[in-house]
C-alpha atoms as one frame of an Amber mdcrd trajectory, in Angstrom:
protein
  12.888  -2.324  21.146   9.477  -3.469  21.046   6.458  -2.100  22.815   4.500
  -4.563  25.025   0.976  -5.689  22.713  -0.995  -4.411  25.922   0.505  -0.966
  25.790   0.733  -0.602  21.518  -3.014  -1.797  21.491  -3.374   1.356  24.260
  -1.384   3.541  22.278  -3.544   2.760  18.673  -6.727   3.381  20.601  -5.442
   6.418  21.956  -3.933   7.700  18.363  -7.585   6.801  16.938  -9.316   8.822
  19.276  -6.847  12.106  18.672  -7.590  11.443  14.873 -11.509  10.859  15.614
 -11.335  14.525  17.889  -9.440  16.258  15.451 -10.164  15.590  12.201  -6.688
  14.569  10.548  -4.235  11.456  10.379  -1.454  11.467  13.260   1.585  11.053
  11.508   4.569   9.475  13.486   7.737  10.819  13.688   9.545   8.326  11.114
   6.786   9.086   8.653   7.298  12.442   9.317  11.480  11.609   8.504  10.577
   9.617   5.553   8.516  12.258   3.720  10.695  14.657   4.094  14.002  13.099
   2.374  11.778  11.580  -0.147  11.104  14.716  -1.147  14.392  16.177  -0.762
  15.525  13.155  -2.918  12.732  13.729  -5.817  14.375  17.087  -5.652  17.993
  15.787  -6.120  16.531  13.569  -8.912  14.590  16.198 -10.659  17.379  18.927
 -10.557  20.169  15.770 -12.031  17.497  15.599 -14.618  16.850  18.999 -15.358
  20.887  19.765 -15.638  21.807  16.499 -17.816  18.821  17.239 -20.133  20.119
  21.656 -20.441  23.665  20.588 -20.531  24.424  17.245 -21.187  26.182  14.684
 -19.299  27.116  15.906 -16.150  30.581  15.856 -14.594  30.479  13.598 -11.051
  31.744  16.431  -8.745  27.820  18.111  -9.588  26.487  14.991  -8.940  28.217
  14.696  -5.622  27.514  18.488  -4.864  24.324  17.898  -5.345  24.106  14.546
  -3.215  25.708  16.468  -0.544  23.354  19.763  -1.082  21.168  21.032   1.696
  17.295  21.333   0.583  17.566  25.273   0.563  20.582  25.044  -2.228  18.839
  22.489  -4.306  15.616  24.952  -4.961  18.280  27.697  -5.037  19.848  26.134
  -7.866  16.515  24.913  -9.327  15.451  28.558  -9.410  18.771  29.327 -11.284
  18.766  26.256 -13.443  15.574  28.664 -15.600  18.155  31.420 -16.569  21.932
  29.952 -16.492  23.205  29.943 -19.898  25.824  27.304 -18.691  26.729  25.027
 -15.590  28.582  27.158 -13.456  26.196  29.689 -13.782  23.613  27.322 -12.090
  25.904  27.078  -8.862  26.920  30.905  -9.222  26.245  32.445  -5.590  24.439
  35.576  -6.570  25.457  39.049  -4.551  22.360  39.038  -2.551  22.543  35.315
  -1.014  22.514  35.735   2.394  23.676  31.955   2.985  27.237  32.490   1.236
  27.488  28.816   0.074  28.689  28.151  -3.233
């Protein structure tokens, strides 16, 4: 759906003077979408590297767990990547994990 060129002009004049008044950038709501799973995704890509690097090749079920993972289990594992001596240990739910996903 397109907006009318009247009403989008409107709209950019009105977004410019909300940015003039307050002092920051408006950010739309697919920007808003798209920064947040590209960073989800640089932390997918970081935590494949970090893993293949520590413990070689890596077997595709992590890579789909970790293409399925929520961005609270990705830094979870991150944070457990630093002391795991092995894979599973990495996925491990510890005792005091209140989300009780493995």
């Amino acid at each position: 759906m397109r907006v009318p060129p009247l009403l989008d002009r409107k709209l950019w004049q009105d977004i410019d003077e909300i940015e003039g008044r307050n002092g920051m950038r408006y950010v739309t709501s697919i920007e808003r979408i798209g920064r947040e799973d590209g960073i989800e995704e640089g932390q997918r890509k970081l935590l494949l590297r970090l893993l293949g690097r520590r413990f070689g090749p890596l077997p595709a079920s992590v890579t789909d767990r970790l293409d399925a993972a929520a961005p609270a289990e990705l830094e979870r594992w991150g944070e457990q990547l630093l002391d795991a001596d092995s894979l599973e240990a990495v996925f491990a739910v510890s005792p005091d994990d209140k989300t009780g996903s493995a």
